[in-house]
Amino acid sequence: MAEGDVQEEKGQDKSKPGIKVTDRRHFTPDGQRRGGARPAADPGPEFTRQPLDEPEGVDFTMLINAMAQPALLYLGEIPHPETGQPALDLEGARIQIDMLDLLRVKCRGNLTPQEQQLLESVLYQLRMRYVARSGKAG
């Protein structure tokens, strides 16, 4: 018999502590919910979702706008601040769009519906402008 077996053997020392088994299944063999079992979707009283404190004076909209502005600059949609002339840099625009998309992926499930809609809308608009500009350049 293996060392971890629970069955009593002849001559076994009863002063040694035995193994305690606790049945934590949520349902009985008949399919009825056991008393005290919480539904899987109910995290219980020990868990409360609290919003993270955002720094004062900035919000997610400002972050999205700050990340979208260089993409617009690279797409020639806004003039370059030094020259005053629009300039086309498709590689720079693609990198900025990809960074916004990475932000979308990494923030999934942590944004308000308005923030999610804003991010998806900005990404869509930038991608459409990128496609239009890359078609003219090629």
mmCIF file with all atom_site columns, N, CA, C and O in Angstrom, residues 51-55:
data_model
loop_
_atom_site.group_PDB
_atom_site.id
_atom_site.type_symbol
_atom_site.label_atom_id
_atom_site.label_alt_id
_atom_site.label_comp_id
_atom_site.label_asym_id
_atom_site.label_entity_id
_atom_site.label_seq_id
_atom_site.pdbx_PDB_ins_code
_atom_site.Cartn_x
_atom_site.Cartn_y
_atom_site.Cartn_z
_atom_site.occupancy
_atom_site.B_iso_or_equiv
_atom_site.pdbx_formal_charge
_atom_site.auth_seq_id
_atom_site.auth_comp_id
_atom_site.auth_asym_id
_atom_site.auth_atom_id
_atom_site.pdbx_PDB_model_num
ATOM 1  N N  . PRO A 1 51 ? -12.587 51.150 -8.837  1.00 0.00 ? 51 PRO A N  1
ATOM 2  C CA . PRO A 1 51 ? -11.895 51.824 -9.932  1.00 0.00 ? 51 PRO A CA 1
ATOM 3  C C  . PRO A 1 51 ? -10.552 52.371 -9.470  1.00 0.00 ? 51 PRO A C  1
ATOM 4  O O  . PRO A 1 51 ? -10.389 52.750 -8.320  1.00 0.00 ? 51 PRO A O  1
ATOM 5  N N  . LEU A 1 52 ? -9.599  52.346 -10.386 1.00 0.00 ? 52 LEU A N  1
ATOM 6  C CA . LEU A 1 52 ? -8.289  52.897 -10.059 1.00 0.00 ? 52 LEU A CA 1
ATOM 7  C C  . LEU A 1 52 ? -8.363  54.409 -10.074 1.00 0.00 ? 52 LEU A C  1
ATOM 8  O O  . LEU A 1 52 ? -9.094  54.997 -10.859 1.00 0.00 ? 52 LEU A O  1
ATOM 9  N N  . ASP A 1 53 ? -7.604  55.027 -9.219  1.00 0.00 ? 53 ASP A N  1
ATOM 10 C CA . ASP A 1 53 ? -7.554  56.479 -9.197  1.00 0.00 ? 53 ASP A CA 1
ATOM 11 C C  . ASP A 1 53 ? -6.754  56.961 -10.393 1.00 0.00 ? 53 ASP A C  1
ATOM 12 O O  . ASP A 1 53 ? -5.620  56.532 -10.613 1.00 0.00 ? 53 ASP A O  1
ATOM 13 N N  . GLU A 1 54 ? -7.342  57.836 -11.183 1.00 0.00 ? 54 GLU A N  1
ATOM 14 C CA . GLU A 1 54 ? -6.643  58.417 -12.320 1.00 0.00 ? 54 GLU A CA 1
ATOM 15 C C  . GLU A 1 54 ? -5.957  59.694 -11.858 1.00 0.00 ? 54 GLU A C  1
ATOM 16 O O  . GLU A 1 54 ? -6.454  60.393 -10.978 1.00 0.00 ? 54 GLU A O  1
ATOM 17 N N  . PRO A 1 55 ? -4.820  60.013 -12.463 1.00 0.00 ? 55 PRO A N  1
ATOM 18 C CA . PRO A 1 55 ? -4.158  61.272 -12.100 1.00 0.00 ? 55 PRO A CA 1
ATOM 19 C C  . PRO A 1 55 ? -5.068  62.457 -12.411 1.00 0.00 ? 55 PRO A C  1
ATOM 20 O O  . PRO A 1 55 ? -5.793  62.440 -13.408 1.00 0.00 ? 55 PRO A O  1
#
